[in-house]
């Protein structure tokens, strides 16, 4: 019985991860559509989903400069697009 519960929990976790990546992909497509391919590839081409919870999405980029630029110029837009996917989201962190 415990093994089945563990399997069920693992399946649920994997589904949540898959759903988060699907939502992230949709957010990135919307961002690319709004900003254009050139701006998108310059600033968001290396943006990756790290983890999500019901209220927080954590994303990563490879450099502190890129992180600061996105935080200062695009974070509200990213949060808005993410909330379209998940209205319960309170915060996006890069």
PDB file of C-alpha atoms in Angstrom:
ATOM      1  CA  UNK A   1       0.000   0.000   0.000  1.00  0.00           C
ATOM      2  CA  UNK A   2       2.769   2.449   0.860  1.00  0.00           C
ATOM      3  CA  UNK A   3       4.521   1.723  -2.438  1.00  0.00           C
ATOM      4  CA  UNK A   4       1.322   2.528  -4.353  1.00  0.00           C
ATOM      5  CA  UNK A   5       0.943   5.798  -2.437  1.00  0.00           C
ATOM      6  CA  UNK A   6       4.535   6.679  -3.294  1.00  0.00           C
ATOM      7  CA  UNK A   7       3.889   5.865  -6.956  1.00  0.00           C
ATOM      8  CA  UNK A   8       0.766   8.045  -6.928  1.00  0.00           C
ATOM      9  CA  UNK A   9       2.649  10.926  -5.331  1.00  0.00           C
ATOM     10  CA  UNK A  10       5.435  10.560  -7.891  1.00  0.00           C
ATOM     11  CA  UNK A  11       2.942  10.576 -10.772  1.00  0.00           C
ATOM     12  CA  UNK A  12       1.252  13.689  -9.380  1.00  0.00           C
ATOM     13  CA  UNK A  13       4.618  15.425  -9.005  1.00  0.00           C
ATOM     14  CA  UNK A  14       5.593  14.511 -12.564  1.00  0.00           C
ATOM     15  CA  UNK A  15       2.248  15.813 -13.851  1.00  0.00           C
ATOM     16  CA  UNK A  16       2.762  19.082 -11.984  1.00  0.00           C
ATOM     17  CA  UNK A  17       6.241  19.406 -13.477  1.00  0.00           C
ATOM     18  CA  UNK A  18       4.880  18.700 -16.955  1.00  0.00           C
ATOM     19  CA  UNK A  19       2.064  21.222 -16.467  1.00  0.00           C
ATOM     20  CA  UNK A  20       4.550  23.836 -15.227  1.00  0.00           C
ATOM     21  CA  UNK A  21       6.757  23.334 -18.274  1.00  0.00           C
ATOM     22  CA  UNK A  22       3.740  23.566 -20.566  1.00  0.00           C
ATOM     23  CA  UNK A  23       2.697  26.823 -18.879  1.00  0.00           C
ATOM     24  CA  UNK A  24       6.272  28.125 -19.134  1.00  0.00           C
ATOM     25  CA  UNK A  25       6.351  27.294 -22.851  1.00  0.00           C
ATOM     26  CA  UNK A  26       3.087  29.174 -23.393  1.00  0.00           C
ATOM     27  CA  UNK A  27       4.387  32.184 -21.436  1.00  0.00           C
ATOM     28  CA  UNK A  28       7.541  32.198 -23.570  1.00  0.00           C
ATOM     29  CA  UNK A  29       5.495  32.036 -26.789  1.00  0.00           C
ATOM     30  CA  UNK A  30       3.354  34.972 -25.660  1.00  0.00           C
ATOM     31  CA  UNK A  31       6.453  36.920 -24.668  1.00  0.00           C
ATOM     32  CA  UNK A  32       8.050  36.268 -28.053  1.00  0.00           C
ATOM     33  CA  UNK A  33       4.849  37.338 -29.781  1.00  0.00           C
ATOM     34  CA  UNK A  34       4.676  40.607 -27.827  1.00  0.00           C
ATOM     35  CA  UNK A  35       8.351  41.552 -28.034  1.00  0.00           C
ATOM     36  CA  UNK A  36       9.388  40.112 -31.377  1.00  0.00           C
ATOM     37  CA  UNK A  37      11.832  37.336 -32.157  1.00  0.00           C
ATOM     38  CA  UNK A  38      14.971  39.474 -32.011  1.00  0.00           C
ATOM     39  CA  UNK A  39      14.307  41.000 -28.584  1.00  0.00           C
ATOM     40  CA  UNK A  40      13.091  37.659 -27.285  1.00  0.00           C
ATOM     41  CA  UNK A  41      16.213  35.784 -28.375  1.00  0.00           C
ATOM     42  CA  UNK A  42      18.486  38.530 -26.995  1.00  0.00           C
ATOM     43  CA  UNK A  43      16.994  38.575 -23.508  1.00  0.00           C
ATOM     44  CA  UNK A  44      15.020  35.383 -23.028  1.00  0.00           C
ATOM     45  CA  UNK A  45      16.700  32.727 -25.138  1.00  0.00           C
ATOM     46  CA  UNK A  46      18.473  31.260 -22.104  1.00  0.00           C
ATOM     47  CA  UNK A  47      15.665  31.719 -19.574  1.00  0.00           C
ATOM     48  CA  UNK A  48      14.760  28.413 -17.922  1.00  0.00           C
ATOM     49  CA  UNK A  49      12.099  27.219 -15.540  1.00  0.00           C
ATOM     50  CA  UNK A  50      13.629  26.090 -12.252  1.00  0.00           C
ATOM     51  CA  UNK A  51      10.518  25.315 -10.209  1.00  0.00           C
ATOM     52  CA  UNK A  52       6.962  26.358  -9.540  1.00  0.00           C
ATOM     53  CA  UNK A  53       4.552  26.164  -6.683  1.00  0.00           C
ATOM     54  CA  UNK A  54       0.975  27.382  -6.537  1.00  0.00           C
ATOM     55  CA  UNK A  55       2.127  30.911  -5.817  1.00  0.00           C
ATOM     56  CA  UNK A  56       5.735  31.266  -7.072  1.00  0.00           C
ATOM     57  CA  UNK A  57       7.482  30.608 -10.370  1.00  0.00           C
ATOM     58  CA  UNK A  58      11.279  30.542 -10.229  1.00  0.00           C
ATOM     59  CA  UNK A  59      13.218  31.080 -13.425  1.00  0.00           C
ATOM     60  CA  UNK A  60      16.951  31.180 -14.059  1.00  0.00           C
ATOM     61  CA  UNK A  61      19.364  32.893 -16.429  1.00  0.00           C
ATOM     62  CA  UNK A  62      23.123  32.354 -16.765  1.00  0.00           C
ATOM     63  CA  UNK A  63      24.427  35.801 -15.773  1.00  0.00           C
ATOM     64  CA  UNK A  64      23.766  38.411 -13.085  1.00  0.00           C
ATOM     65  CA  UNK A  65      23.564  41.104 -15.775  1.00  0.00           C
ATOM     66  CA  UNK A  66      20.828  39.263 -17.627  1.00  0.00           C
ATOM     67  CA  UNK A  67      18.965  38.677 -14.377  1.00  0.00           C
ATOM     68  CA  UNK A  68      19.136  42.371 -13.459  1.00  0.00           C
ATOM     69  CA  UNK A  69      18.058  43.495 -16.938  1.00  0.00           C
ATOM     70  CA  UNK A  70      15.050  41.188 -17.025  1.00  0.00           C
ATOM     71  CA  UNK A  71      14.072  42.100 -13.459  1.00  0.00           C
ATOM     72  CA  UNK A  72      14.292  45.826 -14.234  1.00  0.00           C
ATOM     73  CA  UNK A  73      12.622  45.805 -17.640  1.00  0.00           C
ATOM     74  CA  UNK A  74      10.432  42.746 -18.110  1.00  0.00           C
ATOM     75  CA  UNK A  75       9.477  41.175 -14.785  1.00  0.00           C
ATOM     76  CA  UNK A  76       5.994  42.768 -14.604  1.00  0.00           C
ATOM     77  CA  UNK A  77       5.207  41.544 -18.128  1.00  0.00           C
ATOM     78  CA  UNK A  78       6.443  38.027 -17.371  1.00  0.00           C
ATOM     79  CA  UNK A  79       4.366  37.969 -14.173  1.00  0.00           C
ATOM     80  CA  UNK A  80       1.285  39.188 -16.073  1.00  0.00           C
ATOM     81  CA  UNK A  81       1.681  36.496 -18.732  1.00  0.00           C
ATOM     82  CA  UNK A  82       2.292  33.827 -16.100  1.00  0.00           C
ATOM     83  CA  UNK A  83      -0.865  34.863 -14.213  1.00  0.00           C
ATOM     84  CA  UNK A  84      -2.823  34.296 -17.421  1.00  0.00           C
ATOM     85  CA  UNK A  85      -1.693  30.667 -17.116  1.00  0.00           C
ATOM     86  CA  UNK A  86      -2.034  30.463 -13.334  1.00  0.00           C
ATOM     87  CA  UNK A  87      -4.236  33.131 -11.691  1.00  0.00           C
ATOM     88  CA  UNK A  88      -3.105  31.985  -8.215  1.00  0.00           C
ATOM     89  CA  UNK A  89       0.500  32.996  -8.938  1.00  0.00           C
ATOM     90  CA  UNK A  90       1.709  35.708  -6.593  1.00  0.00           C
ATOM     91  CA  UNK A  91       5.333  36.099  -7.623  1.00  0.00           C
ATOM     92  CA  UNK A  92       7.856  35.401 -10.372  1.00  0.00           C
ATOM     93  CA  UNK A  93      11.505  35.230  -9.325  1.00  0.00           C
ATOM     94  CA  UNK A  94      14.473  35.275 -11.643  1.00  0.00           C
TER      95      UNK A  94
END
